[in-house]
CSV table of C-alpha atoms in Angstrom, one decimal:
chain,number,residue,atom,x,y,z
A,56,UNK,CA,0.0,0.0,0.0
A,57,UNK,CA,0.8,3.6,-0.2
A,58,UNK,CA,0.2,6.6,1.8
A,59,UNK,CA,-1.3,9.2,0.2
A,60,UNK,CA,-3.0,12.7,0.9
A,61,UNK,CA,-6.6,13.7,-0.4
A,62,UNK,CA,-6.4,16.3,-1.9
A,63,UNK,CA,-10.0,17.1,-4.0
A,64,UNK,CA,-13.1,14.9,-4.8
A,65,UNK,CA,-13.9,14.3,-8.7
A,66,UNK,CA,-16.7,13.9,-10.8
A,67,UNK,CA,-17.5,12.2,-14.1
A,68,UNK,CA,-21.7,12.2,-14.8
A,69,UNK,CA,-20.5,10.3,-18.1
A,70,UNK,CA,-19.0,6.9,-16.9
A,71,UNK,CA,-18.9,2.9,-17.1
A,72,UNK,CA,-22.5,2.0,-15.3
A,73,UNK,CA,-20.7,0.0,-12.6
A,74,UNK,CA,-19.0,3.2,-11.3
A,75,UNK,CA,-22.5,5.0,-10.8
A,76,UNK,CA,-22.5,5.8,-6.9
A,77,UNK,CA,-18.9,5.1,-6.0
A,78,UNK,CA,-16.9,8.1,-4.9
A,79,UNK,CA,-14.1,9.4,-6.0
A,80,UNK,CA,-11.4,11.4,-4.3
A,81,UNK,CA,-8.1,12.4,-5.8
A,82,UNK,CA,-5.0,11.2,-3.8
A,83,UNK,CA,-1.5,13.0,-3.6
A,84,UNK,CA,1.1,10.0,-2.9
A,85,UNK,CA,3.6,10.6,-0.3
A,86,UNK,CA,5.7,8.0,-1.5
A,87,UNK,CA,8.6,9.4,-2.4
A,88,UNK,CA,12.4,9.6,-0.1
A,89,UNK,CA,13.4,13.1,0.8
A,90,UNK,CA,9.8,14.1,1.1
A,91,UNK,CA,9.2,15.0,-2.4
A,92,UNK,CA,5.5,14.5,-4.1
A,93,UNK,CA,4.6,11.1,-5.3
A,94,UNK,CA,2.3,10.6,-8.4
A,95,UNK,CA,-1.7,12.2,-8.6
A,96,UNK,CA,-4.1,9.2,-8.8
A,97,UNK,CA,-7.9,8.7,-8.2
A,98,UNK,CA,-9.3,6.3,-5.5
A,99,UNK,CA,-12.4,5.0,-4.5
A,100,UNK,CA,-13.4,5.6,-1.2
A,101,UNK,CA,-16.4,3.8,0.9
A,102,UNK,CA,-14.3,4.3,4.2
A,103,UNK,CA,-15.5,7.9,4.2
A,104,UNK,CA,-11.8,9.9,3.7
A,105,UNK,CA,-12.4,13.8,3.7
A,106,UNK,CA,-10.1,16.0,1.8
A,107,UNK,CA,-6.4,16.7,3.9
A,108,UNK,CA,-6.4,13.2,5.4
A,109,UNK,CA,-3.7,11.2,5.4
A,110,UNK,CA,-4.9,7.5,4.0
A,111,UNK,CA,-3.6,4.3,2.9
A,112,UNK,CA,-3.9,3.4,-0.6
A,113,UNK,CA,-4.2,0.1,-2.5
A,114,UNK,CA,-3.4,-0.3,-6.0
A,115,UNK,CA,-4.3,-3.0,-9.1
A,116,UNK,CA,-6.4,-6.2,-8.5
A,117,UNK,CA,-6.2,-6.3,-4.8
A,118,UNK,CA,-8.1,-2.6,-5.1
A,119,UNK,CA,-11.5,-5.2,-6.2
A,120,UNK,CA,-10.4,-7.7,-3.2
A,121,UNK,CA,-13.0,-4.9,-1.0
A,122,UNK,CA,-16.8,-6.5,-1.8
A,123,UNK,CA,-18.1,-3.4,-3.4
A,124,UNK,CA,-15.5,-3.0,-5.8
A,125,UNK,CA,-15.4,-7.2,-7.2
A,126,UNK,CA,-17.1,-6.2,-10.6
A,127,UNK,CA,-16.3,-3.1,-11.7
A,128,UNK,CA,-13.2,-1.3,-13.1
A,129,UNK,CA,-11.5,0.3,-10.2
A,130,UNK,CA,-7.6,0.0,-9.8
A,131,UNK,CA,-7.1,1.7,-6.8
A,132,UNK,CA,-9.1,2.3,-3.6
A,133,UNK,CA,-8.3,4.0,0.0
A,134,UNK,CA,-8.7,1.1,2.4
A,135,UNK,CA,-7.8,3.2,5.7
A,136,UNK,CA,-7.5,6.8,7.1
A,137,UNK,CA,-4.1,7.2,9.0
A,138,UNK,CA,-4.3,7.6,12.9
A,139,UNK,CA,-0.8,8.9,13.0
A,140,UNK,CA,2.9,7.8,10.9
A,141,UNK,CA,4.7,7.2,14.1
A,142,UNK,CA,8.0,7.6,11.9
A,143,UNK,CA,11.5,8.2,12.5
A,144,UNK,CA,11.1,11.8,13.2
A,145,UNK,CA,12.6,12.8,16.9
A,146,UNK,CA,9.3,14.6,17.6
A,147,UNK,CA,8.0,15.2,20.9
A,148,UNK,CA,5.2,13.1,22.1
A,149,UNK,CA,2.1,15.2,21.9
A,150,UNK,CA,0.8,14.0,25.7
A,151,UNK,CA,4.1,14.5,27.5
B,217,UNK,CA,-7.4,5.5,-11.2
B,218,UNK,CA,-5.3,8.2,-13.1
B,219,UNK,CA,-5.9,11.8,-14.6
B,220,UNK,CA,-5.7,11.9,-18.6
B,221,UNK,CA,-6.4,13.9,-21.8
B,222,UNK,CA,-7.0,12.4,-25.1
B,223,UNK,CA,-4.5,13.5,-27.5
B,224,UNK,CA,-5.6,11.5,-30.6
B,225,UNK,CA,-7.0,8.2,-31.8
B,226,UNK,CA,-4.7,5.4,-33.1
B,227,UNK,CA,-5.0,2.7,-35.9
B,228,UNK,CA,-3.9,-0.9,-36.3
B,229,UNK,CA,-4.6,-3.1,-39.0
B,230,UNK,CA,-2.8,-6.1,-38.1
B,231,UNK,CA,-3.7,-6.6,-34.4
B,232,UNK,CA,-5.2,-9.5,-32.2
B,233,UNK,CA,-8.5,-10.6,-33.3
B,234,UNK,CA,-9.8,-10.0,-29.9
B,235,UNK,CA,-9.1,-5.9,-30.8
B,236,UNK,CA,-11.5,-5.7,-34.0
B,237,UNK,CA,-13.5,-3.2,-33.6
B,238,UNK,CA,-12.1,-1.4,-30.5
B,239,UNK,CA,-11.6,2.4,-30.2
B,240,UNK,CA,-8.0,2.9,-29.3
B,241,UNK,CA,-7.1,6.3,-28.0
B,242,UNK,CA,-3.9,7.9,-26.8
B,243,UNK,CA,-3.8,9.5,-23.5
B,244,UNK,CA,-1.1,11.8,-21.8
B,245,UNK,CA,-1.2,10.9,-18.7
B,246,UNK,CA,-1.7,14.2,-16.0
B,247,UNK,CA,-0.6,12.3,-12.7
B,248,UNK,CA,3.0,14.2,-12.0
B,249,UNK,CA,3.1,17.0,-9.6
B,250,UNK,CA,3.6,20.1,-10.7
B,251,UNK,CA,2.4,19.8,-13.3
B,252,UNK,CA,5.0,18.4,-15.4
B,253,UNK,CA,3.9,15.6,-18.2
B,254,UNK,CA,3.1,11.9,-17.4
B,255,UNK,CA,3.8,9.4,-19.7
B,256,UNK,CA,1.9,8.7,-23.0
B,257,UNK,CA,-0.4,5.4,-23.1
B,258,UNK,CA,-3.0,3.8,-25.5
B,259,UNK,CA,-6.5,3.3,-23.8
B,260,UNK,CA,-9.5,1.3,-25.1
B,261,UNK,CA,-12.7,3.3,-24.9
B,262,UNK,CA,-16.0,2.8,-24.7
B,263,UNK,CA,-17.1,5.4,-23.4
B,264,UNK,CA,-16.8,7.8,-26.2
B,265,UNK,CA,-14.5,10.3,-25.2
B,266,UNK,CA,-13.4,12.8,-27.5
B,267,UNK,CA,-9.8,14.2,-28.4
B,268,UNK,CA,-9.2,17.3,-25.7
B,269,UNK,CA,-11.5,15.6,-23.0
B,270,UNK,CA,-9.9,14.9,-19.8
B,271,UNK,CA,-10.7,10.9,-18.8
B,272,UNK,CA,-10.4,9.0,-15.9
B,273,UNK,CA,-8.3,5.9,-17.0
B,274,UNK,CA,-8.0,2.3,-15.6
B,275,UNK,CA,-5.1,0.1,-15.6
B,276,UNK,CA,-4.1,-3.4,-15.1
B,277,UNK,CA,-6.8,-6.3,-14.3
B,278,UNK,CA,-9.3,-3.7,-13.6
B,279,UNK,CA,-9.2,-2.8,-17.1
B,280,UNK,CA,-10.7,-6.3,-18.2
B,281,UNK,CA,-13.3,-5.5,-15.3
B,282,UNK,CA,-15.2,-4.0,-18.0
B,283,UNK,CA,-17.8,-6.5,-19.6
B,284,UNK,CA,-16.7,-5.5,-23.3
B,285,UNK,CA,-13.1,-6.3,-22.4
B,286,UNK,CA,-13.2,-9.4,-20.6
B,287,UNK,CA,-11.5,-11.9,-23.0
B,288,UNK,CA,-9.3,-9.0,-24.8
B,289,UNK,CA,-5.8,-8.3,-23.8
B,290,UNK,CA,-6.5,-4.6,-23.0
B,291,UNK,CA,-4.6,-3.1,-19.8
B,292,UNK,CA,-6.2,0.5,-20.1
B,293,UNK,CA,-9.6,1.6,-20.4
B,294,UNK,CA,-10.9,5.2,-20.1
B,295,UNK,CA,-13.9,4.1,-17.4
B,296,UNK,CA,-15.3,7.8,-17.5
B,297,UNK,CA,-15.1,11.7,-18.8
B,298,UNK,CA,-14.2,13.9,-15.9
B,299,UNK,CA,-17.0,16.4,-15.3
B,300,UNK,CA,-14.8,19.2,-13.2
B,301,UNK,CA,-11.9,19.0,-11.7
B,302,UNK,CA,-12.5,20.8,-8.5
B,303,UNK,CA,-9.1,20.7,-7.1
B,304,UNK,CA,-6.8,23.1,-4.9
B,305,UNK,CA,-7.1,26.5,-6.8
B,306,UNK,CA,-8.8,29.3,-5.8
B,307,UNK,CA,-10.8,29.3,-8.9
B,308,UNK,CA,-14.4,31.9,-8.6
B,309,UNK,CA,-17.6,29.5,-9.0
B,310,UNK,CA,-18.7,29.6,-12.7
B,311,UNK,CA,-22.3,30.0,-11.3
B,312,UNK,CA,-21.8,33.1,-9.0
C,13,UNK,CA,-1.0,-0.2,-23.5
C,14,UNK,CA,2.6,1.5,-24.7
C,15,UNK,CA,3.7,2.5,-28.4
C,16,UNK,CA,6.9,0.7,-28.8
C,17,UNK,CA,9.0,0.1,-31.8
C,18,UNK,CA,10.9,-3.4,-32.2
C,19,UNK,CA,14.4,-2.3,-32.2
C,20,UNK,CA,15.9,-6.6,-32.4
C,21,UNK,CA,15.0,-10.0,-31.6
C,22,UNK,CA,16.5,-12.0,-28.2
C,23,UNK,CA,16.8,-15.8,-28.0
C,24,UNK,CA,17.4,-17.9,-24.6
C,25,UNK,CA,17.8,-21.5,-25.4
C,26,UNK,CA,17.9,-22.3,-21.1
C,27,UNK,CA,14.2,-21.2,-20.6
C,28,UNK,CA,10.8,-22.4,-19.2
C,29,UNK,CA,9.5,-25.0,-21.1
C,30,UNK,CA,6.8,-23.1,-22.2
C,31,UNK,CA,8.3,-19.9,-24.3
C,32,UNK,CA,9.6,-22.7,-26.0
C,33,UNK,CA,8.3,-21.5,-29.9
C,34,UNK,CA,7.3,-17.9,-28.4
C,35,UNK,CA,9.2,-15.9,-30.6
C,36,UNK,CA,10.6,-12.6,-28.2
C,37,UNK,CA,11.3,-8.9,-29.6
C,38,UNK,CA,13.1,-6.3,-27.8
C,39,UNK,CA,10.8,-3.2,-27.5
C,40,UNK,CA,12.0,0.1,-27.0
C,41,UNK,CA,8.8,1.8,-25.6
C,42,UNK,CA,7.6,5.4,-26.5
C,43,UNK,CA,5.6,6.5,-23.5
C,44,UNK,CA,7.7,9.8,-22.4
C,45,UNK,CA,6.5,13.3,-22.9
C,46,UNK,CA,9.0,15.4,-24.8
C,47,UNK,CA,10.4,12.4,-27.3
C,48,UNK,CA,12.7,11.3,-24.1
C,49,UNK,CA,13.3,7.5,-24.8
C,50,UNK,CA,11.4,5.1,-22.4
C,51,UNK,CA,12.1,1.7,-21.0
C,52,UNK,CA,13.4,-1.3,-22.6
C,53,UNK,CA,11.4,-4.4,-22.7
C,54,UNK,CA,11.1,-8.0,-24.3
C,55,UNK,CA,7.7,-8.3,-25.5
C,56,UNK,CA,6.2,-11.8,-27.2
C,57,UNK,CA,5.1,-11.6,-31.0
C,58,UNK,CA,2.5,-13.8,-32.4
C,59,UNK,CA,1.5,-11.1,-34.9
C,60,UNK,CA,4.7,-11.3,-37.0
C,61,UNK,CA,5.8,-7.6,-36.2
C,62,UNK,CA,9.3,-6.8,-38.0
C,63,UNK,CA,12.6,-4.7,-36.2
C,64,UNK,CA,11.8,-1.2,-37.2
C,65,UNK,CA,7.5,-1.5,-36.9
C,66,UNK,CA,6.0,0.5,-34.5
C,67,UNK,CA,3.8,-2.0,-31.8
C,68,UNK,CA,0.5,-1.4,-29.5
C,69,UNK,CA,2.2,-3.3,-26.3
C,70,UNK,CA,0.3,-5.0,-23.6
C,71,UNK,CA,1.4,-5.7,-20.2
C,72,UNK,CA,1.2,-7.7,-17.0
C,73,UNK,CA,-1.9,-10.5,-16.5
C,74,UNK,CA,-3.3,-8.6,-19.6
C,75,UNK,CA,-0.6,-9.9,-21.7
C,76,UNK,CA,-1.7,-13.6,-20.9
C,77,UNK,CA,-5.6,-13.3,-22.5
C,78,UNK,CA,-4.3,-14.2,-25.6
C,79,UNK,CA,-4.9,-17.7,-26.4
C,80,UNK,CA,-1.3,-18.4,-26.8
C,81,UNK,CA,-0.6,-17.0,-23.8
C,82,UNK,CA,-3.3,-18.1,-20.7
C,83,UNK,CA,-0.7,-20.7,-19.1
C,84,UNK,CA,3.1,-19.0,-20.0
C,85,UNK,CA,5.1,-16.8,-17.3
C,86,UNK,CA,4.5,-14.1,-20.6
C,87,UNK,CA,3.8,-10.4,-19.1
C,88,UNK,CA,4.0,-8.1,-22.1
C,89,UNK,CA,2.9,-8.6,-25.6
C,90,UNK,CA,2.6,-6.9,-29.0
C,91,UNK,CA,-1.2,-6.9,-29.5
C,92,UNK,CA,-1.2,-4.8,-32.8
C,93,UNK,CA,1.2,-3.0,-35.7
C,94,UNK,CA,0.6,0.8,-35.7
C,95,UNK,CA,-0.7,2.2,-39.2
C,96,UNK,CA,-0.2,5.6,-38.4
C,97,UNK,CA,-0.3,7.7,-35.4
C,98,UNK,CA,-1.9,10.8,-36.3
C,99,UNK,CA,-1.2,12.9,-33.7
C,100,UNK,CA,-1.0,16.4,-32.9
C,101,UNK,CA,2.1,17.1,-35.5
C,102,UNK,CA,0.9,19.6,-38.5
C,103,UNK,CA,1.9,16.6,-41.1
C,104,UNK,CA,0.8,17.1,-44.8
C,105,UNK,CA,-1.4,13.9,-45.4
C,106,UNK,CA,0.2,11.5,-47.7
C,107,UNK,CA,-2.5,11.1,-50.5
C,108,UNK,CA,-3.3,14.3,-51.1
D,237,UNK,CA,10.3,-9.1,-5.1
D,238,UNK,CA,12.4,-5.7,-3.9
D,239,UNK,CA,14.8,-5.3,-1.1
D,240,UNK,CA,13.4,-2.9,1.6
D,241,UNK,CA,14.0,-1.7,5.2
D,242,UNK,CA,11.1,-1.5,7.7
D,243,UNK,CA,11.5,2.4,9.1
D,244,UNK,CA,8.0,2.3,10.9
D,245,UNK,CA,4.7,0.7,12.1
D,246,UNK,CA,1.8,2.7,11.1
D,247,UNK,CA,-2.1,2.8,12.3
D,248,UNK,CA,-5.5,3.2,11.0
D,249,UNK,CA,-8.4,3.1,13.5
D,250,UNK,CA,-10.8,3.6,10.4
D,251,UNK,CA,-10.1,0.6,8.0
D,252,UNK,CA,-11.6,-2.1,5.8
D,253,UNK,CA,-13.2,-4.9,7.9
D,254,UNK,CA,-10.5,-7.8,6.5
D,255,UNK,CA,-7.5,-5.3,7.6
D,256,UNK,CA,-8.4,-5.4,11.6
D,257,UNK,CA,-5.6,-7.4,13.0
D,258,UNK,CA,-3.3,-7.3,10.0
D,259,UNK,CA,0.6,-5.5,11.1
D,260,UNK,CA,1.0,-3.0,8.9
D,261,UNK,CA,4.7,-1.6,8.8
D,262,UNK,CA,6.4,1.4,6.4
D,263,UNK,CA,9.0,-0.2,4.3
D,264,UNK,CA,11.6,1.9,2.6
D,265,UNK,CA,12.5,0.0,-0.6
D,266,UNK,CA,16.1,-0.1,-1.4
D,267,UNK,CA,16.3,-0.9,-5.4
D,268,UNK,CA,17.7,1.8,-6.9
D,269,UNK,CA,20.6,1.8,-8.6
D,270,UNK,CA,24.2,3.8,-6.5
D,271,UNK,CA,22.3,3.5,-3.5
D,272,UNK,CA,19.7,6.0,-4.1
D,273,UNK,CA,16.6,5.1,-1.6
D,274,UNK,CA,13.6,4.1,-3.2
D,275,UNK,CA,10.1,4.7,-2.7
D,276,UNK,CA,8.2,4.6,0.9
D,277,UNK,CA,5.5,1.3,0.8
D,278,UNK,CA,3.0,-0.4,3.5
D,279,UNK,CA,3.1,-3.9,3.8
D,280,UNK,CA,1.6,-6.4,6.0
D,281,UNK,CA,3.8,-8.8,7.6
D,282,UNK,CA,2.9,-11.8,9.6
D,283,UNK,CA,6.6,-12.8,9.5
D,284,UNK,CA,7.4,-10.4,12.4
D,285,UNK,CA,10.0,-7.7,11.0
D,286,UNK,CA,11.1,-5.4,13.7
D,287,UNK,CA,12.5,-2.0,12.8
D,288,UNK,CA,15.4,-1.8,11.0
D,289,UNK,CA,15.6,-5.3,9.6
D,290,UNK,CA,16.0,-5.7,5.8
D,291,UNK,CA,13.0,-7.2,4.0
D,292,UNK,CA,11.6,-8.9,1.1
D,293,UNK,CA,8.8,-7.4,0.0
D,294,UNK,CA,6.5,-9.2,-2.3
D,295,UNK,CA,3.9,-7.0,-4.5
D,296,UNK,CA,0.8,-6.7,-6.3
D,297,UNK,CA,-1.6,-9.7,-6.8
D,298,UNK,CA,1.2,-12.1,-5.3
D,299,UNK,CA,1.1,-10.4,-2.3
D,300,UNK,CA,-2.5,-12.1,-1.7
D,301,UNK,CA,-1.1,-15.3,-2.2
D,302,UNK,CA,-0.1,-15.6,1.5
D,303,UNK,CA,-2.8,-17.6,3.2
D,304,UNK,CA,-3.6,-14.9,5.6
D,305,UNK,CA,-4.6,-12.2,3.0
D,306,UNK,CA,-6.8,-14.0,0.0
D,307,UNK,CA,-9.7,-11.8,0.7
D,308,UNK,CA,-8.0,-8.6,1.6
D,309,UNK,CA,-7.4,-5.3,-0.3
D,310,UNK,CA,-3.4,-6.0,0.5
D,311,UNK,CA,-0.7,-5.1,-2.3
D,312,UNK,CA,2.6,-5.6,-0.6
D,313,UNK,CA,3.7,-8.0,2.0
D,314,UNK,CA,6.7,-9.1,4.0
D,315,UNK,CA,7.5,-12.7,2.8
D,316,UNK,CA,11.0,-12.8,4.5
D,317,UNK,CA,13.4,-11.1,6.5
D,318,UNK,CA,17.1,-11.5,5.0
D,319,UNK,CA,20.0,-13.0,6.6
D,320,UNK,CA,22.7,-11.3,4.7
D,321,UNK,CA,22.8,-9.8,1.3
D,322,UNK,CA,26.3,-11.3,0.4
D,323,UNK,CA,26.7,-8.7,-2.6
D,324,UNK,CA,29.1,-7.0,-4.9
D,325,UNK,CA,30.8,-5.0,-2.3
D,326,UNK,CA,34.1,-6.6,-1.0
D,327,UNK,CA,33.6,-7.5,2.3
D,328,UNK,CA,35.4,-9.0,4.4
D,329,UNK,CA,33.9,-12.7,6.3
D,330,UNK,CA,33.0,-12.0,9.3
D,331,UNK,CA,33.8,-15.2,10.5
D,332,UNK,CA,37.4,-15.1,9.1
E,297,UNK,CA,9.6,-9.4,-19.7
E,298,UNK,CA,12.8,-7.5,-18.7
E,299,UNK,CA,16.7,-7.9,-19.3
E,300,UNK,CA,18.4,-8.2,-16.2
E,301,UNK,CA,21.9,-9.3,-14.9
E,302,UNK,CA,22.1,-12.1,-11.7
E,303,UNK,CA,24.3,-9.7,-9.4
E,304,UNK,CA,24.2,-12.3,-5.9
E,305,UNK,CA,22.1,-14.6,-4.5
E,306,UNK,CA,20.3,-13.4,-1.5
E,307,UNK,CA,19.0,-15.8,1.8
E,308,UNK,CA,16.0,-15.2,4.2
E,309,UNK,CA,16.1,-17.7,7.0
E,310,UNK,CA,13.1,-16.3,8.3
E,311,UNK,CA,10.3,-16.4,5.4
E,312,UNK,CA,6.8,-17.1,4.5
E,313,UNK,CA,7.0,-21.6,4.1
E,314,UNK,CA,5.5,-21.5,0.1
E,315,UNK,CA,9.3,-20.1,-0.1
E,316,UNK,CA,11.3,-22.7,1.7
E,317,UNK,CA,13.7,-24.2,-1.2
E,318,UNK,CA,13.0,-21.5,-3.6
E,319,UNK,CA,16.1,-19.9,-4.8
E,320,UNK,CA,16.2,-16.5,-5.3
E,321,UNK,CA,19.1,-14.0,-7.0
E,322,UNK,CA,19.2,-10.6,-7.2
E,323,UNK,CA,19.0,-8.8,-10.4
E,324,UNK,CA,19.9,-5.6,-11.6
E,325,UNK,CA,17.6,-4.5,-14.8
E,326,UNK,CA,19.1,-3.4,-17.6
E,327,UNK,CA,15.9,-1.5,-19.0
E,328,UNK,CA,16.4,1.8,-19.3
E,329,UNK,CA,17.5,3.6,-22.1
E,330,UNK,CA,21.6,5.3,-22.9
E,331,UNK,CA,22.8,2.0,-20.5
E,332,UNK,CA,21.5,4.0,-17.5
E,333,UNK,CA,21.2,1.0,-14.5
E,334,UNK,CA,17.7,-0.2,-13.3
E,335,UNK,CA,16.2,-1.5,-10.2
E,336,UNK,CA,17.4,-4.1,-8.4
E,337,UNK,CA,14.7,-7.0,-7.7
E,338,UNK,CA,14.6,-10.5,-6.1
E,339,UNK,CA,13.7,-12.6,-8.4
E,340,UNK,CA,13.2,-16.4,-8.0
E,341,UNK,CA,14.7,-19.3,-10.1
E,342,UNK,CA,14.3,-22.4,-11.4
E,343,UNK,CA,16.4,-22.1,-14.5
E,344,UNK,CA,19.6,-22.0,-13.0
E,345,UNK,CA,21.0,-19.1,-13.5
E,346,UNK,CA,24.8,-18.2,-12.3
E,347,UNK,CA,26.5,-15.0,-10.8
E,348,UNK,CA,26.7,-12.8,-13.9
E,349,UNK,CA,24.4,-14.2,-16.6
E,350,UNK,CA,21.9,-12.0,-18.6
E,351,UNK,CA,18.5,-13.4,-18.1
E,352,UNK,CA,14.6,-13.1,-19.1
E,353,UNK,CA,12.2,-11.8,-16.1
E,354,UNK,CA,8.6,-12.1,-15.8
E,355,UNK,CA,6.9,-9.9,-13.3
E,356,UNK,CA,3.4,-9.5,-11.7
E,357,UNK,CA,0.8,-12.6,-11.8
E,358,UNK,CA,2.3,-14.3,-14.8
E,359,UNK,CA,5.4,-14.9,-12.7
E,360,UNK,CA,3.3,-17.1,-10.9
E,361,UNK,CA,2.2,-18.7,-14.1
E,362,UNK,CA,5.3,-21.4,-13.9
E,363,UNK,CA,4.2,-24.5,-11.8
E,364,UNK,CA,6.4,-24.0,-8.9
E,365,UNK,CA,4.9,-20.6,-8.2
E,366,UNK,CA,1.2,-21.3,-8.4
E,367,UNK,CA,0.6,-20.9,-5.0
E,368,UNK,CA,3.6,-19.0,-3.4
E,369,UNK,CA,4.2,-14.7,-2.8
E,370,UNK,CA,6.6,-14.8,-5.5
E,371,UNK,CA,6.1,-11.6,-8.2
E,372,UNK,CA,9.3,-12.1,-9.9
E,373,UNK,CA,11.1,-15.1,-11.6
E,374,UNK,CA,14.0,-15.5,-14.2
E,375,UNK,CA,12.6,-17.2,-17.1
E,376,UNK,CA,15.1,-17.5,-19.2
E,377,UNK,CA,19.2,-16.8,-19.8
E,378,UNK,CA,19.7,-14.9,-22.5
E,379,UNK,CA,22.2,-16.5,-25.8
E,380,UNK,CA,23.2,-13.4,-26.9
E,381,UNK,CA,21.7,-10.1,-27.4
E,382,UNK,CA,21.6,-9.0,-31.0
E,383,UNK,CA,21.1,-5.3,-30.3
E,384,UNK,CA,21.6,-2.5,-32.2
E,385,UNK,CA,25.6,-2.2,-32.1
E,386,UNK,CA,28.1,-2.9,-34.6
E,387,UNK,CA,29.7,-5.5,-33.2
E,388,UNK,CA,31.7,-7.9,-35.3
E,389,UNK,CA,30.7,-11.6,-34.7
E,390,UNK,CA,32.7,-14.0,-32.9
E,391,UNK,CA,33.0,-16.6,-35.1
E,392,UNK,CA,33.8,-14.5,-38.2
């Protein structure tokens, strides 16, 4: 998976019918060393992700592996909102 | 999903059987930050997009999610025809 | 897919039992913005493309929905010749 | 499958269903070429890498082919931690 | 598929069982354009490859396409070694 940033929702009124009611929120991957900006891609989203969250993206055929996204055409889906990247910053615990 | 615009159609004559009578079109991928240029692909469409349209594009597996596509050797589809983009920029409502 | 042109052929006589007849073509692929020169792959031919020809390329489990394909470790193949790729260049048509 | 080093656990409260229970950990791939780092991933790992180890990190549909994650939106695991990547540099044994 | 070169093998006493006995090597690709170096995967093999040799890789699902992978995490397998590489250069045969 990936972690990735939404940044806007997106519409298309003309699509493939087995998109109709899936939403679609455009993702800013943060995978890239050094902190520079990953690729722009488009996910679908039935965890409820709102735009500036930091979520977890999954990519290809395991994207369909959720039930709601078996049939149709969907390559990439969020499949969790990050609680927080406990990474190798030296930050200062927020509770101390 | 990824971010494209149709640049042109394309033509083969000698192709798999499975490909007769599908639309090919080439799409410049728009997934790079800052705008730069992503890379150039060929997408089956059955959506009938149009050269200049910005398109929502699937890759992979998902691609054959599409019933037309099934039993073809297709990796990209255009799945839809992006309505508005309504991203980051500080853009005035059309409507006001 | 990818544009491509075959630039040679590539033979491996120690290989899995069942490339064994799949003829293999080095592809240079044509997927950058700008002309820039993209990534060089071995595609499998069944369509009888020549070194020079420019080829609609499929990849990953895409690749393997063509007959020949369903039960070989093949991930990319040429799916068509390119007649002509009219793109956005001002090119004088040919026949007029 | 790439080499990578586990840099971090990460959490999401708000997931799919099949993900509760799965240990997810932030991998930074190392295959790049003059030992540039390579992109940030998730995988799941039910191996048990600690921080720090080097990986191998198994992608895309494959990655479901560990019993654990058939029916789960994964795309990258942990199938193995490495003992020793005895490689090009000119090391000297350890045990000499 | 992609050119690659068998750099080292690589060990992981701790790994997912599907991969006990599976040998893997480390390859460096040798896909991108001007002889610029490309990533360096695991792959595993069946073939026999040595320290040095120029193979054939298959990524994604249809690595998994070759019996001894059916049902194991592997994304990545040498399929071939390569005879010799008829490329584009103006070498002068060997046996001239």
């Amino acid at each position: 998976m990936r972690i990735g940033k939404v940044i806007n929702s997106i519409w298309a009124t003309r699509k493939d019918d087995s998109l109709i009611g899936t939403k679609l929120m455009i993702v800013q991957l943060l995978d890239r060393p050094n902190d520079e900006l990953g690729r722009i891609i488009v996910c679908a989203d039935i965890i409820g992700a709102g735009i500036g969250e930091k979520v977890l993206v999954s990519e290809g055929s395991s994207a369909r592996n959720m039930d709601s996204f078996n049939s149709s055409p969907i390559d990439s889906v969020i499949v969790g909102i990050i609680d927080e990247e406990k990474d190798k910053s030296d930050e200062v615990p927020k509770n101390a």
